[in-house]
Amino acid sequence: MSLTTMPATGSVEENRSTEPQRPSALSRLGTAFAMFRNPKSLAGLVILGIFALVAILAPVIAPFGPLEKDFSALKQPPSAQHWLGTTHLGEDVFSQIVYGTRGVLVVGLVAGVLATLVAVIVGVAAGYLSGWRSEGLSALTNVFLVIPGLPLIIIVASQYDDPSIVLISAVIAITGWAWGARVLRAQTLSLRNRDFVQAAKANGERLWRIIAVEMLPNLTAIIASSFVGTVTAAVLGLTTLAFIGVIPITNLNWGTILFWAQQNGAFPDFWWWYVPAGLCIAILGTALSLVNFGIDEYVNPRLRSAGERARAMRKKGLSMASGVTAVRVAPEDVDDAPGGTASPAAEASATTAAGGAAPRP
Amino acid sequence: MRFLLRRLAFYAFTAWAAITINFFLPRMMKGDPITAYLQKHQSEFNPEAIDSLRTLFGLDSDKPLIQQYWDYWGQLFSGDLGRSFSKGLAPVSEVIASALPWTLGLVGIATIFSFFIGTSVGTFIGWRRGSRADYVVPFATFFSTVPYFWMGLIVIAIFSTRLGWFPASHAYDKGSSPEWSWDFIGQVVAHGTLPALTIVFASLGGWVLGMRNMMITVLDEDYVTVAEAKGLSPQRVMTRYAARNAVLPQLSSFALALGFIVGGTLVMELVFSYPGVGKLLLDATNAKDWPLMQGLFLVITLAVLVANILADVAHAMLDPRTRMMES
């Protein structure tokens, strides 16, 4: 498991310290991770890091083996010995969840990496090439967008008695790459005609160099966001498949726990059996979404500054009723205004928020 | 015009690709559930039905592949999808037609509700950005990442097993059969409430976040500032100027969501044992009922395709820029 090389395992600082101490590489890394440098992304990455640690250290953390049976303690509620209680066979739920983290993260990462690779290759090629090759690739993308993923996965997976993790990941990836490819194609199309790409072309740089050196750095944010999106979809897909019973129970993950819980009548009385696994999926999904919010705000600064600007305006005593064009509240209405320190002269002065150039009081 | 033709060509191509995938799926699978079944139950079939199944599943391997392919198309156009093994050899098209109304009704209503509520909430949060309304965002995110089946099971555990407010499964009470009476309609509503509510809850977050982000982007446009400066009422600026433009991407997602209604709520139908298309597909998978699986996959794919066409038409009608850019 090469989790340590993924950005998901650590914050910016951790990754920096492991890099060679060349200033150029350092600063380059800093810019590469700029999209993660906001509270939302960091919070998401920290949660992901904790999950990754749990997955790596599973044998150390888990007090029992995931399938270790203790027939003297069946369906026990949480206690000092079994932190999250036991199943109908006396298995420790906490240990199952700790080991199940591995299955979820491995499939999520493998499917995410595969799908992102396909998306980058197809999307960038479709955006950069022209003529029938571009048309063909985007038609291919659209076909995969239209084909419903979950039914196809179920049909394919039901063909194998014991599908391996790699096969499951591959099938999830095959049904999940198209959206990223579509977004990447649109962005590449707009990059293709920028001056710096034209200049590189005029310099006689080779195709792969133009794509790898000139274009890919400008696509990192979109690639990262499509990677995070696919991982989220893969985690949800995997747990859903496991819950439906399409994935063999030998692949232990959070969905398998829920499958067993439902099969053995855990609902509604044995809450310790089914609540933690579902919460883990939701927390992991929320963490991934947080990372994506951060990337979104990095790509689209309007999303980032909207809240800050509104708060700044309220401090100045401007009405936030609309938030678009703030009108200073007239003296008669001062009672209603938050911190109304408006002067009569300001009554007529409308300040636009759009430019961020509100005159100081 | 050119734009329309290009889109039409694309849809024709996609439909062709989907049907071709459907043609090759059983031919690529290892093992052959069909032959075994036919040998066991030869007497129950009439020769015509066997022929049709042979064509659908590539058992007529004595013919060249291209001939099989043509026969397959011929059968599709005559509406023959074979016969379902697990449903007493009923024609697949009839089996699907009997499940379709349940899925369309329940999930359709839920999706429409979810879209309208989510978009309105998103409009409001985007408009009052930076205020306390922003706290809705993390909750919406959390609810959209909660696995649906888990939420469904917990909702059943609370509202049906514990409190007994709603029935836990099926579309109507046991022992009654579909008819147009108030009693029966009441049963359907009672049985549909929980599934519909869970679908709305699970999908609300996406609509809220999408609309909020678009609102924030649109609110920075000059025409919104101009509308404000003209002294129009905030309500008018919010709805007629900002939301009207921000809702465009939402509408195309909505059309796509309509397409996924047919096949996208498999898990809901599993959790609530709802007799819709998704449940049918799961049952068919478990029973290795190949004709039914294949027919369902085809219907689900075509539904998505039709929704895509609607999305394109709606978008082209509402936003003239699309037409200009694409042509």
XYZ file of C-alpha atoms in Angstrom:
688
model
C 0.000 0.000 0.000
C 1.643 3.219 -1.094
C -0.593 5.528 0.843
C 2.294 7.653 2.011
C 2.884 9.060 -1.437
C -0.639 10.374 -1.777
C -1.367 13.953 -0.799
C -4.212 12.600 1.244
C -1.979 11.348 3.997
C -0.524 14.577 5.208
C -0.669 18.304 5.322
C 1.554 20.551 3.264
C 4.224 20.731 5.927
C 4.681 16.984 6.206
C 5.150 16.601 2.532
C 7.634 19.403 2.404
C 9.897 17.976 5.037
C 10.307 14.739 3.122
C 11.314 16.521 -0.075
C 14.946 17.236 -0.993
C 15.971 20.579 0.401
C 16.309 22.476 -2.850
C 14.594 25.845 -2.699
C 13.224 25.576 -6.217
C 11.612 22.223 -5.587
C 10.304 23.493 -2.290
C 8.633 26.520 -3.718
C 7.311 24.539 -6.635
C 5.764 22.090 -4.231
C 4.302 24.998 -2.316
C 2.524 26.305 -5.388
C 1.381 22.821 -6.322
C -0.317 22.505 -2.975
C -1.721 26.014 -2.909
C -5.161 24.646 -3.684
C -5.121 22.707 -0.427
C -4.021 25.665 1.647
C -7.323 26.783 3.084
C -9.162 25.762 6.218
C -11.691 23.574 4.429
C -9.177 21.532 2.453
C -6.869 21.214 5.446
C -9.667 19.958 7.661
C -10.607 17.418 4.989
C -7.000 16.312 4.558
C -6.515 15.889 8.300
C -9.584 13.615 8.503
C -8.347 11.642 5.499
C -4.927 11.363 7.132
C -6.467 9.915 10.284
C -8.361 7.324 8.245
C -5.177 6.470 6.333
C -3.271 6.017 9.591
C -6.007 3.756 10.923
C -5.836 1.690 7.743
C -2.042 1.338 7.882
C -1.889 0.624 11.612
C -4.972 -1.591 11.659
C -3.269 -4.578 13.390
C -1.895 -2.253 16.092
C -5.131 -0.356 16.736
C -7.642 -3.165 16.562
C -7.897 -5.069 19.838
C -9.181 -8.236 18.101
C -8.971 -9.850 14.715
C -11.803 -8.752 12.415
C -13.286 -12.251 12.204
C -12.214 -13.473 15.626
C -15.271 -15.073 17.200
C -16.116 -14.990 20.876
C -19.189 -17.114 21.447
C -19.463 -16.062 25.073
C -20.242 -12.471 24.022
C -22.922 -12.383 21.335
C -24.624 -9.115 20.352
C -23.119 -7.328 23.332
C -23.605 -3.556 23.647
C -20.449 -1.427 23.856
C -18.332 -2.161 26.904
C -14.754 -1.650 28.090
C -13.696 -4.857 26.388
C -15.624 -4.390 23.143
C -15.679 -0.655 22.465
C -18.402 -0.853 19.870
C -20.034 -4.066 20.990
C -20.109 -7.400 19.188
C -21.935 -9.037 16.289
C -24.179 -12.090 16.291
C -21.045 -14.271 16.150
C -19.226 -12.398 18.880
C -16.943 -10.523 16.503
C -15.670 -7.160 17.714
C -17.392 -4.386 15.711
C -14.650 -1.852 16.414
C -11.975 -4.173 15.043
C -14.095 -4.873 11.970
C -14.425 -1.162 11.295
C -10.685 -0.596 11.755
C -9.821 -3.392 9.320
C -12.664 -2.388 7.018
C -11.019 1.006 6.558
C -8.362 -0.761 4.489
C -10.805 -2.217 2.011
C -12.580 1.108 1.575
C -9.437 3.197 1.156
C -7.653 0.759 -1.158
C -10.610 0.448 -3.517
C -11.240 4.197 -3.342
C -7.631 5.035 -4.182
C -7.140 2.409 -6.887
C -10.433 3.307 -8.575
C -9.680 7.013 -8.195
C -6.196 6.714 -9.689
C -7.360 4.521 -12.589
C -10.340 6.729 -13.400
C -8.275 9.918 -13.168
C -5.600 8.460 -15.448
C -8.190 7.573 -18.080
C -9.905 10.938 -17.636
C -6.648 12.864 -18.083
C -5.544 10.894 -21.122
C -8.904 10.986 -22.886
C -9.893 14.480 -21.768
C -6.621 16.229 -22.582
C -6.255 14.394 -25.868
C -9.835 15.225 -26.859
C -9.229 18.853 -25.981
C -5.851 19.160 -27.649
C -6.390 17.201 -30.821
C -8.835 18.343 -33.436
C -10.914 16.792 -36.172
C -12.332 13.315 -36.069
C -10.003 12.071 -33.325
C -11.251 14.750 -30.940
C -14.857 14.138 -31.935
C -14.445 10.417 -31.466
C -12.945 10.776 -28.012
C -15.651 13.147 -26.829
C -18.319 10.855 -28.251
C -16.743 8.020 -26.268
C -16.821 10.185 -23.140
C -20.475 10.999 -23.682
C -21.404 7.364 -24.156
C -19.832 6.520 -20.804
C -21.589 9.482 -19.209
C -24.937 8.171 -20.355
C -24.494 4.510 -19.429
C -25.882 4.028 -15.914
C -23.008 2.970 -13.667
C -24.497 1.009 -10.800
C -26.629 -1.368 -12.916
C -23.650 -2.071 -15.162
C -21.375 -2.771 -12.195
C -23.956 -5.107 -10.705
C -24.366 -6.993 -13.962
C -20.620 -7.354 -14.507
C -19.793 -8.188 -10.878
C -22.540 -10.803 -10.701
C -20.716 -12.717 -13.426
C -17.828 -13.565 -11.158
C -18.120 -15.783 -8.140
C -15.217 -14.126 -6.384
C -14.314 -10.775 -7.944
C -10.941 -9.483 -6.767
C -10.419 -6.006 -5.315
C -8.605 -4.914 -8.456
C -11.485 -6.049 -10.661
C -14.019 -4.213 -8.515
C -11.908 -1.065 -8.562
C -11.443 -1.342 -12.311
C -15.168 -1.675 -12.951
C -15.923 1.286 -10.695
C -13.220 3.266 -12.497
C -14.567 2.368 -15.933
C -17.977 3.731 -15.054
C -16.595 6.789 -13.277
C -13.994 8.483 -15.458
C -16.243 10.210 -17.967
C -17.247 13.284 -15.971
C -13.623 14.235 -15.258
C -12.717 13.738 -18.902
C -15.502 16.069 -19.970
C -14.402 18.857 -17.628
C -10.740 18.392 -18.567
C -11.565 18.526 -22.253
C -13.377 21.837 -21.836
C -10.463 23.320 -19.901
C -7.880 22.014 -22.367
C -9.878 23.499 -25.231
C -9.657 26.902 -23.625
C -5.954 26.479 -22.838
C -5.080 25.359 -26.329
C -5.441 28.805 -27.812
C -3.729 30.757 -25.047
C -0.620 32.674 -25.974
C 1.849 30.609 -23.979
C 0.770 27.405 -25.654
C 0.912 29.045 -29.052
C 4.394 30.310 -28.198
C 5.520 26.843 -27.202
C 4.164 25.515 -30.465
C 5.953 28.222 -32.435
C 9.166 27.303 -30.624
C 8.817 23.846 -32.092
C 8.323 22.049 -28.798
C 7.157 18.509 -29.125
C 3.555 17.550 -28.493
C 4.152 15.569 -25.305
C 6.256 18.410 -23.894
C 3.566 20.971 -24.591
C 1.002 18.792 -22.887
C 3.156 17.751 -19.946
C 5.006 21.001 -19.220
C 2.750 23.749 -20.510
C -0.745 22.404 -20.019
C -0.825 19.876 -17.185
C 0.312 22.366 -14.499
C -2.678 24.515 -15.421
C -4.991 21.577 -15.094
C -3.817 20.329 -11.671
C -6.730 21.806 -9.758
C -9.286 20.231 -12.075
C -7.446 16.905 -12.059
C -7.296 16.955 -8.266
C -10.959 17.793 -7.973
C -11.956 15.046 -10.390
C -9.732 12.605 -8.461
C -11.402 13.506 -5.174
C -14.816 13.247 -6.808
C -14.096 9.768 -8.173
C -12.777 8.564 -4.842
C -16.005 9.724 -3.180
C -18.083 7.975 -5.810
C -15.952 4.835 -5.508
C -16.325 4.691 -1.721
C -20.079 5.091 -1.959
C -20.249 2.622 -4.840
C -18.144 0.016 -3.057
C -20.120 0.170 0.179
C -23.394 0.074 -1.727
C -22.261 -2.978 -3.718
C -21.076 -4.692 -0.558
C -24.387 -3.921 1.103
C -26.362 -5.314 -1.817
C -24.255 -8.437 -1.534
C -22.596 -8.287 -4.945
C -19.108 -8.138 -3.457
C -17.871 -11.288 -1.686
C -17.781 -11.055 2.072
C -14.081 -11.921 2.072
C -13.499 -8.285 1.099
C -14.038 -6.720 4.477
C -15.214 -3.124 4.333
C -17.779 -0.903 5.971
C -20.433 -1.981 3.495
C -19.888 -5.654 4.417
C -20.464 -4.827 8.083
C -23.775 -3.208 7.183
C -24.655 -6.179 4.971
C -24.146 -8.563 7.905
C -25.980 -6.257 10.255
C -28.989 -6.151 8.000
C -28.919 -9.874 7.244
C -28.895 -10.737 10.933
C -31.629 -8.431 12.124
C -29.515 -5.724 13.706
C -32.083 -3.072 12.845
C -33.333 -1.373 14.939
C -32.166 -2.727 18.296
C -28.431 -3.327 17.928
C -27.462 0.234 17.044
C -23.762 -0.267 17.822
C -23.559 -2.699 14.960
C -24.821 -0.454 12.168
C -24.450 3.181 13.288
C -20.603 3.432 13.376
C -20.016 1.953 9.910
C -22.508 4.290 8.267
C -21.106 7.276 10.143
C -17.591 6.373 8.979
C -18.732 6.393 5.350
C -20.446 9.741 5.832
C -17.434 11.284 7.597
C -15.041 10.040 4.922
C -17.361 11.417 2.244
C -17.635 14.752 4.037
C -13.850 14.963 4.335
C -13.470 14.366 0.605
C -16.140 16.994 -0.127
C -14.312 19.463 2.112
C -11.142 18.955 0.089
C -13.156 19.554 -3.052
C -14.734 22.727 -1.638
C -11.235 24.018 -0.994
C -10.222 23.244 -4.570
C -13.429 24.850 -5.867
C -12.669 28.013 -3.964
C -9.114 27.985 -5.284
C -10.352 27.681 -8.859
C -13.266 30.103 -8.453
C -12.170 32.918 -6.116
C -15.662 34.367 -6.056
C -16.800 31.470 -3.895
C -13.967 32.110 -1.485
C -14.359 35.849 -1.088
C -18.144 36.006 -0.927
C -18.412 35.213 2.760
C -15.427 37.309 3.789
C -16.710 40.347 1.912
C -20.148 40.069 3.406
C -18.729 39.898 6.909
C -16.421 42.835 6.260
C -19.356 44.885 5.018
C -21.428 44.123 8.046
C -18.601 45.360 10.237
C -18.744 48.676 8.410
C -22.424 48.933 9.202
C -23.632 48.308 5.675
C -26.920 46.611 5.077
C -26.566 43.012 3.970
C -30.174 42.769 2.842
C -29.068 42.326 -0.700
C -25.361 41.943 -0.425
C -24.932 42.997 -4.000
C -25.096 46.736 -3.853
C -24.945 47.783 -0.280
C -26.847 50.928 0.566
C -25.915 52.634 3.756
C -28.919 52.775 6.043
C -30.591 56.147 6.425
C -30.481 57.723 9.940
C -34.205 57.165 10.553
C -33.753 53.455 10.143
C -30.683 53.246 12.306
C -32.508 51.114 14.838
C -32.774 48.271 12.386
C -29.243 48.513 11.132
C -26.601 46.256 12.638
C -24.122 48.622 14.312
C -25.706 51.571 12.596
C -23.092 54.320 12.564
C -24.226 55.789 9.306
C -23.863 59.498 8.778
C -26.554 61.514 7.018
C -24.153 62.312 4.233
C -23.790 58.657 3.437
C -27.480 58.262 2.839
C -27.181 58.580 -0.883
C -23.897 56.852 -1.360
C -24.338 53.415 -2.752
C -21.246 51.286 -2.562
C -20.796 48.351 -4.794
C -19.502 45.216 -3.312
C -18.523 43.766 -6.634
C -15.347 45.781 -6.942
C -14.551 45.446 -3.287
C -13.923 49.185 -3.331
C -16.272 50.352 -0.638
C -15.343 53.853 0.530
C -14.202 53.976 4.111
C -16.569 55.637 6.559
C -30.064 23.987 -37.283
C -26.531 22.711 -37.549
C -26.471 22.501 -33.789
C -29.610 20.381 -33.756
C -28.246 18.028 -36.386
C -25.000 17.576 -34.503
C -26.819 16.752 -31.314
C -29.094 14.331 -33.130
C -26.087 12.601 -34.634
C -24.559 12.316 -31.186
C -27.680 10.773 -29.706
C -28.043 8.349 -32.556
C -24.440 7.325 -31.992
C -24.907 6.924 -28.236
C -28.058 4.883 -28.655
C -26.229 2.689 -31.132
C -23.313 2.272 -28.725
C -25.593 1.388 -25.810
C -27.482 -1.205 -27.824
C -24.235 -2.635 -29.144
C -22.848 -2.951 -25.618
C -26.054 -4.718 -24.712
C -25.493 -7.052 -27.667
C -21.960 -7.921 -26.622
C -22.460 -8.141 -22.838
C -23.827 -11.706 -22.733
C -21.455 -12.800 -25.487
C -18.428 -11.726 -23.473
C -19.529 -13.332 -20.254
C -17.898 -16.541 -19.210
C -20.226 -19.446 -18.699
C -23.570 -19.613 -20.378
C -26.607 -19.587 -18.124
C -28.951 -19.575 -21.093
C -27.972 -22.882 -22.688
C -28.190 -24.681 -19.390
C -31.597 -23.207 -18.727
C -32.898 -23.993 -22.188
C -31.771 -27.589 -21.980
C -33.480 -28.025 -18.657
C -36.744 -26.381 -19.628
C -36.936 -27.053 -23.343
C -40.481 -28.358 -23.157
C -41.854 -25.190 -21.604
C -40.816 -22.980 -24.475
C -42.385 -22.829 -27.861
C -39.843 -22.963 -30.695
C -40.302 -19.288 -31.535
C -39.374 -18.166 -28.036
C -36.265 -20.329 -28.148
C -35.263 -18.786 -31.451
C -35.693 -15.306 -30.077
C -33.594 -16.115 -27.010
C -30.903 -17.634 -29.192
C -30.682 -14.438 -31.179
C -30.624 -12.237 -28.073
C -27.859 -14.132 -26.354
C -25.676 -15.247 -29.196
C -26.446 -18.927 -28.992
C -26.934 -19.097 -32.725
C -23.171 -19.259 -33.062
C -23.443 -21.106 -36.330
C -24.375 -17.808 -37.929
C -21.681 -15.178 -38.543
C -21.498 -12.415 -35.947
C -22.707 -9.737 -38.324
C -25.813 -11.782 -39.084
C -26.472 -12.221 -35.363
C -26.131 -8.482 -34.948
C -28.693 -7.740 -37.651
C -31.149 -10.241 -36.224
C -30.709 -8.645 -32.822
C -31.672 -5.228 -34.175
C -34.634 -6.689 -35.981
C -35.891 -8.188 -32.757
C -35.439 -4.973 -30.803
C -37.456 -3.021 -33.355
C -40.284 -5.470 -33.135
C -40.264 -4.948 -29.345
C -39.196 -8.501 -28.562
C -36.834 -8.574 -25.577
C -37.182 -12.285 -24.927
C -38.888 -14.000 -22.033
C -38.092 -13.722 -18.357
C -36.971 -16.964 -16.687
C -37.782 -15.927 -13.158
C -41.198 -14.397 -13.869
C -42.920 -17.461 -15.278
C -41.685 -16.916 -18.842
C -43.646 -13.678 -19.202
C -42.393 -11.420 -21.996
C -39.648 -9.141 -20.656
C -41.312 -6.038 -22.052
C -44.472 -6.747 -20.051
C -42.556 -7.424 -16.849
C -40.713 -4.117 -17.202
C -43.888 -2.239 -18.088
C -45.540 -3.447 -14.895
C -42.679 -2.177 -12.706
C -42.091 1.115 -14.480
C -45.076 3.129 -13.147
C -44.094 2.529 -9.529
C -40.563 3.779 -10.009
C -41.587 6.691 -12.211
C -44.306 7.822 -9.818
C -42.420 7.611 -6.561
C -38.953 8.678 -7.635
C -40.300 11.221 -10.103
C -42.310 13.067 -7.466
C -39.424 12.873 -4.989
C -36.937 14.208 -7.525
C -39.184 17.114 -8.507
C -39.741 18.056 -4.853
C -36.062 17.770 -4.096
C -35.141 19.965 -7.054
C -37.594 22.737 -6.176
C -36.818 22.776 -2.459
C -33.078 22.498 -2.990
C -32.947 25.193 -5.639
C -35.041 27.612 -3.557
C -32.877 27.037 -0.492
C -29.739 27.394 -2.602
C -31.020 30.676 -4.064
C -31.646 32.040 -0.618
C -28.295 30.939 0.831
C -26.435 32.304 -2.169
C -28.292 35.619 -1.848
C -27.607 35.948 1.873
C -24.031 34.797 1.526
C -21.827 35.397 4.521
C -24.812 35.434 6.851
C -25.909 32.741 9.227
C -27.609 30.927 6.334
C -24.169 29.614 5.348
C -24.368 27.105 8.169
C -26.751 25.090 6.021
C -23.832 24.167 3.750
C -21.962 21.743 6.024
C -25.213 19.997 6.958
C -26.228 19.679 3.334
C -22.794 18.225 2.540
C -23.007 15.706 5.314
C -26.458 14.537 4.279
C -25.441 14.169 0.660
C -22.509 11.907 1.608
C -24.457 9.685 4.006
C -24.870 6.334 2.257
C -28.467 6.161 1.124
C -29.197 2.569 2.171
C -27.965 3.280 5.681
C -30.196 6.317 6.050
C -33.116 4.323 4.685
C -32.606 1.487 7.160
C -32.330 3.853 10.107
C -35.447 5.727 9.000
C -37.302 2.417 8.794
C -36.017 1.421 12.219
C -37.246 4.659 13.772
C -40.456 5.585 11.958
C -41.781 2.209 11.087
C -40.493 -0.383 13.550
C -40.339 1.848 16.640
C -43.027 4.444 16.088
C -45.162 2.514 13.626
C -46.146 5.653 11.707
C -45.486 4.284 8.242
C -45.333 0.811 6.723
C -41.768 -0.385 6.176
C -41.971 -2.015 2.783
C -43.875 -2.684 -0.448
C -45.979 -0.219 -2.394
C -49.366 -1.157 -0.936
C -50.836 -3.359 1.785
C -50.589 -7.099 1.450
C -53.746 -8.642 0.131
C -54.959 -5.656 -1.873
C -54.481 -5.264 -5.573
C -54.040 -2.105 -7.665
C -57.337 -0.340 -8.335
C -58.589 3.227 -8.530
C -60.147 3.619 -5.129
C -59.481 6.134 -2.354
C -58.555 3.344 -0.027
C -55.893 2.023 -2.362
C -54.519 5.484 -3.139
C -54.256 6.095 0.588
C -52.230 2.918 0.965
C -49.894 3.911 -1.855
C -49.326 7.327 -0.277
C -48.665 5.810 3.135
C -46.214 3.307 1.693
C -44.511 5.893 -0.486
C -43.962 8.585 2.132
C -40.829 7.190 3.756
C -39.030 6.249 0.541
C -39.875 9.605 -1.017
C -38.735 11.550 2.038
C -35.420 9.714 2.189
C -34.780 10.352 -1.496
C -35.527 14.050 -1.031
C -33.209 14.238 1.969
C -30.385 12.375 0.298
C -30.442 14.432 -2.898
C -31.270 17.845 -1.425
C -27.659 18.715 -0.626
C -26.526 18.532 -4.229
C -29.213 20.928 -5.418
C -28.573 23.369 -2.564
C -24.823 23.493 -3.108
C -25.053 23.698 -6.891
C -27.531 26.577 -6.781
C -25.634 28.414 -4.051
C -22.362 28.306 -5.966
C -24.026 29.478 -9.171
C -25.825 32.289 -7.310
C -22.561 33.539 -5.830
C -20.935 33.491 -9.239
C -23.852 35.244 -10.930
C -24.286 37.867 -8.207
C -20.906 39.323 -9.182
C -22.091 40.020 -12.725
C -22.551 43.614 -13.795
C -26.188 43.230 -14.741
C -27.073 42.348 -11.174
C -25.287 45.467 -9.929
C -27.122 47.546 -12.523
C -30.458 46.092 -11.499
C -29.691 46.952 -7.896
C -28.558 50.447 -8.776
C -31.780 51.049 -10.654
C -33.512 50.618 -7.338
C -35.430 47.450 -8.134
C -36.729 45.635 -5.117
C -34.330 43.025 -3.697
C -36.908 40.308 -4.292
C -37.069 41.167 -7.946
C -33.304 41.288 -8.336
C -32.923 37.969 -6.539
C -35.519 36.080 -8.551
C -35.703 37.735 -11.939
C -32.055 38.714 -12.401
C -29.779 36.489 -10.342
C -31.679 33.242 -9.842
C -32.989 33.233 -13.370
C -29.480 33.031 -14.738
C -28.057 30.883 -11.997
C -30.672 28.218 -12.496
C -29.539 27.248 -16.014
C -26.965 24.604 -15.033
C -29.416 23.376 -12.406
C -32.010 22.772 -15.097
C -29.698 20.613 -17.156
C -28.738 18.619 -14.063
C -32.441 18.266 -13.350
C -33.110 16.784 -16.755
C -30.231 14.354 -16.210
C -31.598 13.454 -12.799
C -34.931 12.687 -14.438
C -33.102 10.214 -16.630
C -31.531 8.479 -13.682
C -34.943 8.105 -12.042
C -35.552 4.917 -13.964
C -32.444 3.111 -12.830
C -30.791 5.264 -10.223
C -32.739 4.304 -7.137
C -31.981 0.634 -7.052
C -30.891 0.861 -3.457
C -34.058 2.613 -2.313
C -36.157 -0.107 -3.877
C -34.008 -2.762 -2.256
C -34.234 -1.217 1.209
C -37.982 -0.600 1.012
C -38.795 -3.695 -1.105
C -40.510 -1.327 -3.512
C -41.741 -3.142 -6.627
C -39.983 -0.884 -9.117
C -37.405 -1.222 -11.866
C -34.400 -1.276 -9.535
C -35.815 -4.089 -7.416
C -36.575 -5.959 -10.599
C -32.968 -5.627 -11.732
C -31.645 -6.881 -8.388
C -34.036 -9.820 -8.412
C -33.074 -10.624 -11.977
C -29.380 -10.502 -11.039
C -29.865 -12.832 -8.109
C -31.912 -15.244 -10.212
C -29.423 -14.983 -13.122
C -32.401 -14.072 -15.291
C -30.394 -12.854 -18.257
C -33.184 -11.760 -20.590
C -34.692 -9.565 -17.897
C -31.329 -8.095 -16.859
C -30.489 -7.205 -20.421
C -33.888 -5.703 -21.124
C -33.762 -3.607 -17.958
C -30.300 -2.335 -18.739
C -31.476 -1.290 -22.178
C -34.540 0.516 -20.829
C -32.507 2.300 -18.142
C -29.899 3.450 -20.636
C -32.482 4.689 -23.120
C -34.242 6.629 -20.353
C -31.021 8.462 -19.548
C -30.563 9.176 -23.232
C -34.045 10.638 -23.637
C -33.480 12.805 -20.560
C -30.236 14.024 -22.102
C -32.097 15.066 -25.217
C -34.611 16.966 -23.080
C -31.767 18.642 -21.189
C -30.176 19.772 -24.429
C -33.409 21.076 -25.888
C -34.288 22.923 -22.692
C -30.852 24.428 -22.442
C -30.812 25.523 -26.065
C -34.235 27.113 -25.672
C -33.396 28.969 -22.485
C -29.850 30.004 -23.264
C -29.161 31.249 -26.781
C -25.423 31.258 -26.082
C -25.369 27.457 -26.204
C -26.689 27.448 -29.720
C -24.131 29.969 -30.887
C -21.154 28.366 -29.232
C -21.781 24.875 -30.418
C -22.514 25.655 -34.014
